[in-house]
Amino acid sequence: YKIISFSFFVYFFICYFSNIKFLILLLISFWTFYFYHLNSNHSSMDHGSMISWEESFLKFMIPHHQEAIDTSKILLTKTENLEIKNLLSNVITAQEKEVKIMNNLVNDFYKNENVFEYDNMMDENLEKYDTKKAEKIYLEWMIIHHKWAIQMAQKMLEYEMKPETKIIVDNIISSQQSEIDFMNELLKNY
């Protein structure tokens, strides 16, 4: 099931974005986080010698959120669609708040090193297309981006975590699912 789901995910990105650099980064990120950190049972291992599942989630979700923030800011300067502007503002505000909390958690409880990095591949796609096409690409991409975050957050529910992390996990699941539903409605206009 996981391999089929992963294959579909890769196929979708190949079809819609055809950006090899983006796909390679996506595959590496997905493999590192999902298959190693979340599918491993770290509860019986020596936590002093390896990264914990919660630490891994936080360090991965920070750049994942930052990518959504940066991409939303790009489209915010381009679009005149009020519904999309409101969506973009909500994504930016909510995820900047969560990034701040996650950074504080990483700084307070974990070594602040080895935070995953990203190279925002959507910026060039959004900038080279007319506004209508850029809006459509953003909506399609952000739906998948949100689904990925929701899947990671749902997996985190299987583990114990700090209350602050639990709040972020719950927020990701609820708010991003609402945004997915809204973006699917917006896509009907394209």
mmCIF file with all atom_site columns, C-alpha atoms in Angstrom, residues 77 97 182:
data_model
loop_
_atom_site.group_PDB
_atom_site.id
_atom_site.type_symbol
_atom_site.label_atom_id
_atom_site.label_alt_id
_atom_site.label_comp_id
_atom_site.label_asym_id
_atom_site.label_entity_id
_atom_site.label_seq_id
_atom_site.pdbx_PDB_ins_code
_atom_site.Cartn_x
_atom_site.Cartn_y
_atom_site.Cartn_z
_atom_site.occupancy
_atom_site.B_iso_or_equiv
_atom_site.pdbx_formal_charge
_atom_site.auth_seq_id
_atom_site.auth_comp_id
_atom_site.auth_asym_id
_atom_site.auth_atom_id
_atom_site.pdbx_PDB_model_num
ATOM 1 C CA . THR A 1 77  ? 2.275   39.363 -5.108 1.00 0.00 ? 77  THR A CA 1
ATOM 2 C CA . LYS A 1 97  ? 3.200   30.767 13.731 1.00 0.00 ? 97  LYS A CA 1
ATOM 3 C CA . PHE A 1 182 ? -11.361 24.906 -0.109 1.00 0.00 ? 182 PHE A CA 1
#
